[in-house]
Tab-separated table of C-alpha atoms in Angstrom:
chain	number	residue	atom	x	y	z
C	119	MET	CA	1.683	11.472	-21.629
C	120	PRO	CA	0.098	11.411	-25.131
C	121	SER	CA	0.977	13.886	-27.551
C	122	ALA	CA	-1.471	16.178	-29.476
C	123	GLU	CA	-1.568	13.822	-32.301
C	124	THR	CA	-2.793	10.876	-30.562
C	125	SER	CA	-6.126	9.733	-31.756
C	126	ALA	CA	-9.269	9.829	-29.862
C	127	THR	CA	-9.741	6.139	-30.019
C	128	GLU	CA	-6.554	5.580	-28.209
C	129	GLU	CA	-6.894	8.310	-25.898
C	130	ALA	CA	-10.324	6.937	-25.021
C	131	SER	CA	-9.237	3.313	-24.481
C	132	PRO	CA	-9.869	1.688	-21.010
C	133	ARG	CA	-6.309	1.476	-20.203
C	134	ARG	CA	-5.867	5.278	-20.847
C	135	ILE	CA	-8.990	6.183	-18.799
C	136	VAL	CA	-7.904	3.910	-15.929
C	137	GLY	CA	-4.405	5.350	-15.841
C	138	LEU	CA	-5.831	8.908	-15.470
C	139	ALA	CA	-8.738	7.993	-13.175
C	140	LEU	CA	-7.030	5.762	-10.465
C	141	PRO	CA	-4.322	8.410	-9.427
C	142	ALA	CA	-7.091	10.917	-9.517
C	143	LEU	CA	-9.186	8.861	-7.544
C	144	GLY	CA	-6.315	8.550	-4.988
C	145	VAL	CA	-6.257	12.307	-4.659
C	146	LEU	CA	-9.720	12.929	-4.421
C	147	ALA	CA	-10.637	10.135	-1.953
C	148	ALA	CA	-7.370	10.809	0.253
C	149	GLU	CA	-8.672	13.942	1.882
C	150	PRO	CA	-12.319	12.428	2.807
C	151	LEU	CA	-10.605	9.323	3.975
C	152	TYR	CA	-8.345	11.611	6.243
C	153	LEU	CA	-11.376	13.658	7.473
C	154	LEU	CA	-13.068	10.509	8.416
C	155	PHE	CA	-10.137	9.462	10.512
C	156	ASP	CA	-10.013	12.893	11.926
C	157	ALA	CA	-13.544	12.700	12.867
C	158	ALA	CA	-12.900	9.133	14.421
C	159	VAL	CA	-9.874	10.692	16.522
C	160	VAL	CA	-11.802	13.714	17.714
C	161	GLY	CA	-14.999	11.671	18.271
C	162	ARG	CA	-13.271	9.841	21.006
C	163	LEU	CA	-13.393	12.972	22.815
C	164	GLY	CA	-17.106	13.044	22.825
C	165	ALA	CA	-19.887	14.599	20.932
C	166	LEU	CA	-19.330	18.230	21.633
C	167	PRO	CA	-15.833	18.377	20.118
C	168	LEU	CA	-17.111	16.304	17.065
C	169	ALA	CA	-19.818	18.637	16.654
C	170	GLY	CA	-17.385	21.467	17.130
C	171	LEU	CA	-15.176	19.905	14.308
C	172	ALA	CA	-18.385	19.345	12.099
C	173	VAL	CA	-19.298	22.991	12.098
C	174	GLY	CA	-15.928	24.328	11.945
C	175	GLY	CA	-14.839	21.959	8.965
C	176	LEU	CA	-17.861	22.418	6.944
C	177	VAL	CA	-17.124	26.200	7.043
C	178	LEU	CA	-13.459	25.793	6.079
C	179	ALA	CA	-14.502	23.447	3.443
C	180	GLN	CA	-16.939	25.869	1.906
C	181	VAL	CA	-14.355	28.634	1.996
C	182	SER	CA	-11.807	26.482	0.009
C	183	THR	CA	-14.347	24.507	-2.150
C	184	GLN	CA	-15.777	27.861	-3.175
C	185	LEU	CA	-12.614	28.371	-5.170
C	186	THR	CA	-12.651	24.968	-7.170
C	187	PHE	CA	-12.401	26.995	-10.366
C	188	LEU	CA	-8.388	27.026	-9.388
C	189	SER	CA	-8.645	23.034	-9.950
C	190	TYR	CA	-11.315	22.467	-12.459
C	191	GLY	CA	-11.215	25.497	-14.447
C	192	THR	CA	-7.244	25.312	-14.715
C	193	THR	CA	-7.789	21.598	-16.091
C	194	ALA	CA	-10.281	22.532	-18.650
C	195	ARG	CA	-7.892	25.341	-19.758
C	196	ALA	CA	-4.822	23.397	-19.670
C	197	ALA	CA	-6.465	20.315	-21.399
C	198	ARG	CA	-7.555	22.524	-24.264
C	199	LEU	CA	-3.896	23.742	-24.758
C	200	HIS	CA	-2.388	20.257	-24.197
C	201	GLY	CA	-4.522	18.913	-26.996
C	202	ALA	CA	-3.702	21.798	-29.349
C	203	GLY	CA	-0.072	21.022	-28.890
C	204	ARG	CA	0.589	24.182	-26.826
C	205	GLU	CA	2.426	22.484	-23.799
C	206	ARG	CA	4.106	25.500	-22.205
C	207	ASP	CA	0.887	27.609	-22.535
C	208	ALA	CA	-0.677	24.606	-20.621
C	209	VAL	CA	1.789	24.819	-17.904
C	210	ARG	CA	1.593	28.623	-17.735
C	211	GLU	CA	-1.944	28.202	-16.698
C	212	GLY	CA	-0.774	26.454	-13.711
C	213	VAL	CA	1.743	29.171	-12.767
C	214	GLN	CA	-0.865	31.951	-12.878
C	215	ALA	CA	-3.459	29.564	-11.143
C	216	THR	CA	-0.762	29.423	-8.234
C	217	TRP	CA	-0.368	33.225	-7.997
C	218	LEU	CA	-4.182	33.526	-7.655
C	219	ALA	CA	-4.297	30.747	-4.951
C	220	LEU	CA	-1.761	32.589	-2.855
C	221	GLY	CA	-3.353	35.795	-3.042
C	222	ILE	CA	-6.928	34.701	-2.520
C	223	GLY	CA	-5.582	32.336	0.305
C	224	VAL	CA	-3.913	35.321	2.188
C	225	VAL	CA	-7.157	37.338	1.995
C	226	ILE	CA	-9.166	34.693	3.182
C	227	ILE	CA	-7.126	34.238	6.341
C	228	GLY	CA	-7.501	37.939	7.218
C	229	VAL	CA	-11.124	38.185	6.679
C	230	MET	CA	-12.097	34.970	8.234
C	231	GLN	CA	-10.253	35.647	11.438
C	232	ILE	CA	-12.379	38.711	11.897
C	233	LEU	CA	-15.710	36.993	10.683
C	234	CYS	CA	-15.554	33.370	11.748
C	235	GLY	CA	-16.927	34.124	15.164
C	236	PRO	CA	-20.537	35.275	14.074
C	237	ILE	CA	-20.350	32.975	11.146
C	238	LEU	CA	-19.809	29.994	13.276
C	239	SER	CA	-22.212	31.050	15.825
C	240	LEU	CA	-25.033	31.285	13.252
C	241	ILE	CA	-24.202	27.881	11.724
C	242	GLY	CA	-23.729	26.173	14.977
C	243	GLY	CA	-26.535	27.805	16.790
C	244	GLY	CA	-24.453	29.455	19.327
C	245	GLY	CA	-23.217	28.029	22.658
C	246	ASP	CA	-20.757	25.332	23.325
C	247	ILE	CA	-20.862	23.971	19.602
C	248	ALA	CA	-20.057	27.451	18.057
C	249	ASP	CA	-17.158	28.050	20.879
C	250	ALA	CA	-15.599	24.683	20.031
C	251	ALA	CA	-15.969	25.348	16.074
C	252	THR	CA	-14.383	28.858	16.598
C	253	GLU	CA	-11.360	27.472	18.625
C	254	TRP	CA	-10.506	24.671	15.845
C	255	PHE	CA	-11.109	27.021	12.896
C	256	ARG	CA	-8.919	29.875	14.086
C	257	VAL	CA	-6.085	27.579	13.856
C	258	ALA	CA	-7.199	25.675	10.698
C	259	VAL	CA	-7.903	28.625	8.393
C	260	VAL	CA	-4.219	29.325	8.313
C	261	GLY	CA	-3.639	26.389	5.939
C	262	VAL	CA	-6.093	27.932	3.279
C	263	PRO	CA	-3.502	29.309	0.865
C	264	PHE	CA	-1.758	26.006	0.955
C	265	ILE	CA	-5.214	24.140	-0.035
C	266	LEU	CA	-5.705	26.522	-2.754
C	267	ILE	CA	-2.151	26.214	-4.120
C	268	SER	CA	-2.854	22.170	-4.056
C	269	LEU	CA	-6.045	22.809	-6.156
C	270	ALA	CA	-4.234	24.850	-8.799
C	271	GLY	CA	-1.416	22.285	-8.986
C	272	ASN	CA	-3.860	19.530	-9.357
C	273	GLY	CA	-5.754	21.523	-12.082
C	274	TRP	CA	-2.797	22.195	-14.367
C	275	MET	CA	-1.114	18.838	-13.908
C	276	ARG	CA	-4.544	16.912	-14.919
C	277	GLY	CA	-4.870	19.238	-17.783
C	278	VAL	CA	-1.322	17.912	-19.207
C	279	GLN	CA	-2.742	14.477	-18.339
C	280	ASP	CA	-0.127	13.887	-15.330
C	281	THR	CA	-2.263	12.643	-12.402
C	282	VAL	CA	0.665	10.614	-10.631
C	283	ARG	CA	2.661	13.427	-9.175
C	284	PRO	CA	-0.390	15.112	-7.534
C	285	LEU	CA	-1.120	11.901	-5.753
C	286	ARG	CA	2.283	11.808	-4.288
C	287	TYR	CA	2.258	15.120	-3.310
C	288	VAL	CA	-1.358	14.841	-1.501
C	289	LEU	CA	-0.417	11.629	0.020
C	290	THR	CA	2.664	12.757	1.572
C	291	GLY	CA	0.794	15.813	3.249
C	292	LEU	CA	-2.323	13.926	4.322
C	293	GLY	CA	-0.141	11.026	5.682
C	294	LEU	CA	1.862	13.498	7.996
C	295	SER	CA	-1.389	14.833	9.118
C	296	ALA	CA	-2.598	11.506	9.837
C	297	LEU	CA	0.346	10.682	11.884
C	298	LEU	CA	0.241	13.959	13.957
C	299	CYS	CA	-3.408	14.058	14.632
C	300	PRO	CA	-3.952	11.455	17.236
C	301	VAL	CA	-0.479	12.448	18.835
C	302	LEU	CA	-1.715	15.962	19.377
C	303	VAL	CA	-5.325	15.498	19.862
C	304	HIS	CA	-4.765	12.775	22.839
C	305	GLY	CA	-1.214	13.860	23.957
C	306	LEU	CA	0.459	10.666	22.772
C	307	VAL	CA	4.337	9.686	22.937
C	308	GLY	CA	4.983	12.682	25.076
C	309	PHE	CA	3.407	15.402	23.227
C	310	PRO	CA	0.805	17.780	25.109
C	311	ASP	CA	-2.731	16.865	24.987
C	312	LEU	CA	-4.275	19.575	22.653
C	313	GLY	CA	-7.625	18.234	22.167
C	314	LEU	CA	-9.791	19.757	19.263
C	315	VAL	CA	-7.001	22.344	18.503
C	316	GLY	CA	-4.658	19.540	17.901
C	317	SER	CA	-6.603	18.141	14.964
C	318	ALA	CA	-6.500	21.949	13.238
C	319	ILE	CA	-2.373	21.984	13.722
C	320	ALA	CA	-2.225	18.562	12.223
C	321	ASN	CA	-4.256	19.811	9.101
C	322	VAL	CA	-2.111	22.871	8.540
C	323	VAL	CA	1.123	20.868	8.843
C	324	GLY	CA	0.087	18.476	6.058
C	325	GLN	CA	-1.405	21.401	3.819
C	326	CYS	CA	1.728	23.233	4.153
C	327	VAL	CA	3.782	20.149	3.043
C	328	ALA	CA	1.494	19.517	-0.019
C	329	GLY	CA	1.510	22.980	-0.953
C	330	ALA	CA	5.078	23.164	-0.976
C	331	PHE	CA	5.470	20.168	-3.490
C	332	PHE	CA	3.116	21.758	-5.722
C	333	VAL	CA	5.061	25.105	-5.747
C	334	GLY	CA	8.210	23.405	-6.355
C	335	ALA	CA	6.543	21.718	-9.679
C	336	VAL	CA	5.669	25.016	-11.023
C	337	VAL	CA	9.211	26.297	-10.430
C	338	ARG	CA	10.821	23.288	-11.962
C	339	ALA	CA	8.715	23.337	-14.988
C	340	GLY	CA	10.859	25.828	-16.846
C	341	VAL	CA	8.213	28.433	-17.888
C	342	PRO	CA	8.105	32.174	-16.779
C	343	LEU	CA	7.063	32.645	-13.286
C	344	ARG	CA	6.136	36.151	-13.337
C	345	PRO	CA	2.343	37.055	-12.789
C	346	SER	CA	0.435	37.663	-15.912
C	347	TRP	CA	-2.964	39.523	-15.490
C	348	THR	CA	-4.042	38.685	-18.901
C	349	VAL	CA	-4.000	34.826	-18.124
C	350	MET	CA	-5.254	35.448	-14.737
C	351	ARG	CA	-8.150	37.456	-15.977
C	352	ALA	CA	-9.279	34.776	-18.332
C	353	GLN	CA	-9.095	32.092	-15.553
C	354	LEU	CA	-11.484	34.494	-13.376
C	355	VAL	CA	-13.847	34.777	-16.201
C	356	LEU	CA	-14.280	31.003	-16.311
C	357	GLY	CA	-14.038	31.008	-12.653
C	358	ARG	CA	-16.975	33.203	-12.294
C	359	ASP	CA	-19.361	30.730	-13.386
C	360	LEU	CA	-17.702	28.060	-11.391
C	361	VAL	CA	-17.863	30.221	-8.193
C	362	LEU	CA	-21.525	30.991	-8.658
C	363	ARG	CA	-22.126	26.985	-9.226
C	364	SER	CA	-19.907	26.625	-6.036
C	365	LEU	CA	-22.083	29.153	-4.134
C	366	ALA	CA	-25.386	27.052	-4.733
C	367	PHE	CA	-23.549	23.989	-3.256
C	368	GLN	CA	-22.261	26.187	-0.327
C	369	ALA	CA	-25.855	27.770	0.298
C	370	CYS	CA	-27.355	24.150	0.428
C	371	PHE	CA	-24.866	22.545	2.831
C	372	LEU	CA	-24.434	25.409	5.133
C	373	SER	CA	-28.330	25.552	5.507
C	374	ALA	CA	-28.209	21.782	5.980
C	375	ALA	CA	-25.847	22.130	8.835
C	376	ALA	CA	-27.780	25.097	10.193
C	377	VAL	CA	-30.908	22.909	10.248
C	378	ALA	CA	-29.004	20.049	11.745
C	379	SER	CA	-27.662	22.072	14.571
C	380	ARG	CA	-31.229	22.970	15.630
C	381	PHE	CA	-31.899	19.220	16.284
C	382	GLY	CA	-29.041	18.918	18.728
C	383	ALA	CA	-25.238	17.919	19.013
C	384	ALA	CA	-25.927	14.146	17.880
C	385	SER	CA	-27.839	15.273	14.842
C	386	VAL	CA	-24.979	17.624	13.884
C	387	ALA	CA	-22.390	14.884	14.349
C	388	ALA	CA	-24.224	12.421	12.518
C	389	ASN	CA	-24.854	14.726	9.591
C	390	GLN	CA	-21.225	15.642	9.450
C	391	VAL	CA	-20.077	12.013	9.326
C	392	VAL	CA	-22.409	10.814	6.883
C	393	LEU	CA	-21.703	13.930	4.785
C	394	HIS	CA	-17.969	13.094	4.949
C	395	MET	CA	-19.028	9.695	3.429
C	396	TRP	CA	-21.185	11.455	0.719
C	397	ASN	CA	-18.002	13.564	0.026
C	398	LEU	CA	-16.081	10.390	-0.243
C	399	VAL	CA	-18.667	8.886	-2.839
C	400	SER	CA	-18.852	11.946	-4.949
C	401	LEU	CA	-15.194	12.775	-5.061
C	402	THR	CA	-14.540	9.066	-5.625
C	403	LEU	CA	-16.965	8.992	-8.661
C	404	ASP	CA	-15.445	12.451	-9.642
C	405	SER	CA	-12.099	10.544	-10.555
C	406	LEU	CA	-13.761	9.063	-13.689
C	407	ALA	CA	-15.321	12.678	-14.336
C	408	ILE	CA	-11.679	14.226	-14.000
C	409	ALA	CA	-10.443	11.764	-16.738
C	410	ALA	CA	-13.412	12.775	-18.827
C	411	GLN	CA	-12.761	16.671	-18.286
C	412	THR	CA	-9.083	16.004	-19.257
C	413	LEU	CA	-9.703	13.749	-22.366
C	414	VAL	CA	-12.969	15.753	-23.527
C	415	GLY	CA	-10.964	19.020	-23.243
C	416	ALA	CA	-8.058	17.659	-25.247
C	417	ALA	CA	-10.269	16.310	-27.873
C	418	LEU	CA	-12.052	19.532	-28.314
C	419	GLY	CA	-8.781	21.424	-28.156
C	420	ARG	CA	-7.965	19.486	-31.486
C	421	SER	CA	-11.400	19.693	-32.820
C	422	ASP	CA	-12.485	16.138	-32.441
C	423	VAL	CA	-16.186	16.378	-31.391
C	424	GLY	CA	-17.098	12.633	-32.091
C	425	GLY	CA	-14.324	11.526	-30.209
C	426	ALA	CA	-15.249	13.809	-27.134
C	427	THR	CA	-19.049	12.709	-27.413
C	428	ARG	CA	-18.225	8.911	-27.387
C	429	LEU	CA	-15.850	9.397	-24.550
C	430	GLY	CA	-18.421	11.253	-22.421
C	431	TRP	CA	-20.873	8.325	-22.878
C	432	ARG	CA	-18.582	5.760	-22.280
C	433	LEU	CA	-17.383	7.374	-18.803
C	434	THR	CA	-21.018	7.781	-17.941
C	435	ILE	CA	-21.593	4.088	-18.127
C	436	TRP	CA	-18.585	3.282	-16.228
C	437	SER	CA	-19.481	5.550	-13.500
C	438	THR	CA	-23.071	4.451	-13.278
C	439	VAL	CA	-21.831	0.717	-12.703
C	440	PHE	CA	-19.228	1.905	-10.304
C	441	ALA	CA	-21.823	3.809	-8.152
C	442	VAL	CA	-24.215	0.942	-7.897
C	443	VAL	CA	-21.051	-1.044	-6.397
C	444	ILE	CA	-20.416	1.645	-3.972
C	445	ALA	CA	-23.906	1.781	-3.099
C	446	ALA	CA	-23.986	-1.983	-2.257
C	447	VAL	CA	-21.109	-1.779	-0.236
C	448	PHE	CA	-22.584	0.826	1.955
C	449	ALA	CA	-25.868	-0.861	2.154
C	450	GLY	CA	-24.285	-3.946	3.585
C	451	GLY	CA	-22.345	-1.938	6.244
C	452	TYR	CA	-25.374	-0.440	7.678
C	453	SER	CA	-24.745	-2.210	11.208
C	454	VAL	CA	-21.006	-1.780	11.327
C	455	ILE	CA	-19.961	1.391	9.519
C	456	PRO	CA	-21.837	4.129	11.738
C	457	GLY	CA	-20.216	2.613	14.938
C	458	LEU	CA	-16.546	3.031	13.373
C	459	PHE	CA	-16.849	6.676	13.725
C	460	ASN	CA	-18.567	7.248	17.014
C	461	THR	CA	-19.310	5.426	20.307
C	462	ASP	CA	-22.261	7.511	21.231
C	463	GLN	CA	-25.359	5.673	20.673
C	464	SER	CA	-27.432	8.785	20.066
C	465	VAL	CA	-25.130	9.706	17.036
C	466	ILE	CA	-25.276	6.218	15.527
C	467	GLU	CA	-28.964	6.293	15.757
C	468	ALA	CA	-29.021	9.584	14.169
C	469	MET	CA	-26.895	8.071	11.232
C	470	HIS	CA	-29.193	5.028	10.848
C	471	SER	CA	-32.084	7.372	10.289
C	472	ILE	CA	-30.585	8.765	6.884
C	473	TRP	CA	-28.511	5.901	6.055
C	474	TRP	CA	-30.953	4.381	3.166
C	475	VAL	CA	-31.574	7.601	1.513
C	476	PHE	CA	-27.959	8.164	1.357
C	477	VAL	CA	-27.496	4.800	-0.207
C	478	ALA	CA	-30.211	5.423	-2.631
C	479	ILE	CA	-28.773	8.649	-3.925
C	480	VAL	CA	-25.414	7.136	-4.744
C	481	PRO	CA	-26.391	5.463	-8.212
C	482	ILE	CA	-27.963	8.760	-9.216
C	483	ALA	CA	-24.768	10.569	-8.602
C	484	GLY	CA	-22.885	8.286	-10.939
C	485	VAL	CA	-24.504	9.826	-13.900
C	486	VAL	CA	-24.382	13.325	-12.647
C	487	PHE	CA	-20.710	13.499	-11.747
C	488	ALA	CA	-19.681	11.878	-15.125
C	489	LEU	CA	-21.426	14.313	-17.068
C	490	ASP	CA	-20.354	17.160	-14.959
C	491	GLY	CA	-17.000	16.165	-15.905
C	492	VAL	CA	-17.676	15.958	-19.759
C	493	LEU	CA	-19.448	19.482	-19.799
C	494	LEU	CA	-16.484	21.089	-17.407
C	495	GLY	CA	-13.906	19.765	-19.936
C	496	ALA	CA	-15.830	21.507	-22.668
C	497	GLY	CA	-15.630	24.707	-20.642
C	498	ASP	CA	-19.720	24.736	-20.420
C	499	ALA	CA	-19.435	26.044	-17.162
C	500	ALA	CA	-22.223	28.961	-17.514
C	501	PHE	CA	-24.669	26.141	-18.166
C	502	LEU	CA	-23.612	24.223	-15.357
C	503	ARG	CA	-23.967	27.345	-13.087
C	504	THR	CA	-27.450	28.023	-14.186
C	505	ALA	CA	-28.377	24.315	-13.906
C	506	THR	CA	-27.024	23.889	-10.205
C	507	LEU	CA	-28.670	27.345	-9.179
C	508	VAL	CA	-32.318	26.202	-10.488
C	509	CYS	CA	-31.864	22.596	-8.880
C	510	ALA	CA	-30.856	24.164	-5.497
C	511	LEU	CA	-33.710	26.901	-5.428
C	512	VAL	CA	-36.321	24.044	-6.559
C	513	GLY	CA	-35.057	21.003	-4.941
C	514	PHE	CA	-32.549	21.408	-2.072
C	515	LEU	CA	-33.464	24.428	-0.228
C	516	PRO	CA	-37.127	24.282	0.140
C	517	SER	CA	-36.663	20.730	1.451
C	518	ILE	CA	-34.215	21.783	3.873
C	519	TRP	CA	-36.211	24.341	5.380
C	520	MET	CA	-39.363	22.516	5.433
C	521	ALA	CA	-37.613	19.810	7.411
C	522	LEU	CA	-37.020	22.168	10.110
C	523	ALA	CA	-40.534	23.876	9.935
C	524	PHE	CA	-42.285	20.527	10.113
C	525	ASP	CA	-39.616	19.060	12.385
C	526	TRP	CA	-38.679	16.140	9.781
C	527	GLY	CA	-35.322	15.892	11.436
C	528	LEU	CA	-32.216	14.618	9.352
C	529	ARG	CA	-34.307	12.411	7.197
C	530	GLY	CA	-35.966	15.558	5.659
C	531	ILE	CA	-32.500	17.289	5.267
C	532	TRP	CA	-31.134	14.035	3.260
C	533	PHE	CA	-34.558	13.700	1.131
C	534	GLY	CA	-33.726	17.224	0.031
C	535	LEU	CA	-30.381	16.331	-1.203
C	536	GLY	CA	-31.938	13.366	-3.185
C	537	ILE	CA	-34.128	15.796	-4.988
C	538	PHE	CA	-31.389	17.887	-5.713
C	539	VAL	CA	-29.168	15.371	-7.255
C	540	ALA	CA	-31.970	13.735	-9.463
C	541	LEU	CA	-32.698	17.259	-10.715
C	542	ARG	CA	-29.037	17.658	-11.750
C	543	MET	CA	-29.153	14.320	-13.339
C	544	ILE	CA	-31.936	15.358	-15.590
C	545	ALA	CA	-30.399	18.609	-16.366
C	546	VAL	CA	-26.849	17.343	-17.566
C	547	VAL	CA	-28.379	14.226	-19.493
C	548	ALA	CA	-30.573	16.789	-21.490
C	549	ARG	CA	-27.655	19.093	-22.175
C	550	THR	CA	-25.202	16.370	-23.285
C	551	LEU	CA	-27.867	15.076	-25.573
C	552	SER	CA	-28.365	18.449	-27.132
C	553	GLY	CA	-24.707	18.745	-28.306
C	554	LYS	CA	-24.380	22.380	-27.691
C	555	TRP	CA	-21.650	21.772	-25.329
C	556	ALA	CA	-19.176	20.482	-27.864
C	557	LEU	CA	-17.360	23.740	-29.156
C	558	VAL	CA	-13.993	23.260	-30.587
C	559	GLY	CA	-10.454	24.860	-30.481
C	560	ALA	CA	-7.661	25.674	-27.878
C	561	ASP	CA	-9.816	28.790	-26.622
C	562	ILE	CA	-11.980	27.627	-23.822
C	563	GLN	CA	-13.501	31.032	-23.258
C	564	ARG	CA	-16.895	31.138	-25.325
C	565	GLY	CA	-16.149	34.452	-27.427
C	566	THR	CA	-15.018	36.090	-24.048
C	567	VAL	CA	-11.355	35.995	-24.072
């Protein structure tokens, strides 16, 4: 890991960026790839179980991703401290984030066991889809504390520019889930045939293993392990804006799933599979954004505004080129990729109806995610909160509900996503050009902590 004295030029070198981004790419891409594999395994049971997994998985993802400040906020705070040479304080951010993850996760289990029935009925439109989703969700939600602990662990390790250990931990957990999933879902090698519930059990086992590795890492770090409300409060102040930002995403994607469910099980299943692909693309692009977040935070922590700015634009160019390549791969896979995840022709046709909209969004996302990483590294969460809320209210949500009102189907939903991403691109480019985000110093809280 580079010391606090390392120059901005050395830190922003292609070798350094790739060294941070590739392991982060492995972490970010691993879960969406596993979810696609999970969907393929469950999809062999038919459209109804896949639709149940789609609805239940969406709600579980929103419950956990609503708390991404445990990862992104912790990275930003730890990176500033790392850049200022305060290594032990940077690791302490991880300890306190882990305590927060554990406490919040336990609360979520209790609350969601009570509320999951009506929530999933609303999202899934009631009936068999909601019943299947509820059956899966009641088991899968037990893994939430371990999901959140993994988010916190990824956050502080990225902040101190260690992206290799998180990759090992995550791959171990997901690898175990991937081995168990087909065995438990289809009753292979003498195991009972658990159907959709088998998928949930496999998920929880893998999440527990990964979470245990991250807990072990903070225990071995050699810093005090007792809870500190002062540090946790500071994390929550930054997290407030990131949570509101996540709420905007949550409202959009839950609305999209609710509308898709009104078009039938095939539409729900198709929307979820393509949404998994979108998540894979966005999180893959986010690997470069994490490198930007880590290095920008460190540069600003040691008061190097010029280095932070140069790095941000360099990563944006790289991310955009990479996104164009990804879009070309999906364009070439139009005839092949949908059939890999379902044998139901109605689901495949529904996927084809939104395929080219999905492909067109990807290059725009290359710009958005890179500059999101720059602004997150600078701790500019308040701007990102406001921009995301405005773009959701103006772009995504009206398009989604118009798709339902005018019977535009899945294509209308995905046009709304395209508008949302384009508006976000305009917002983050304008903010980055303004230079107002580049505040220096180890203290990431802008005059509040």
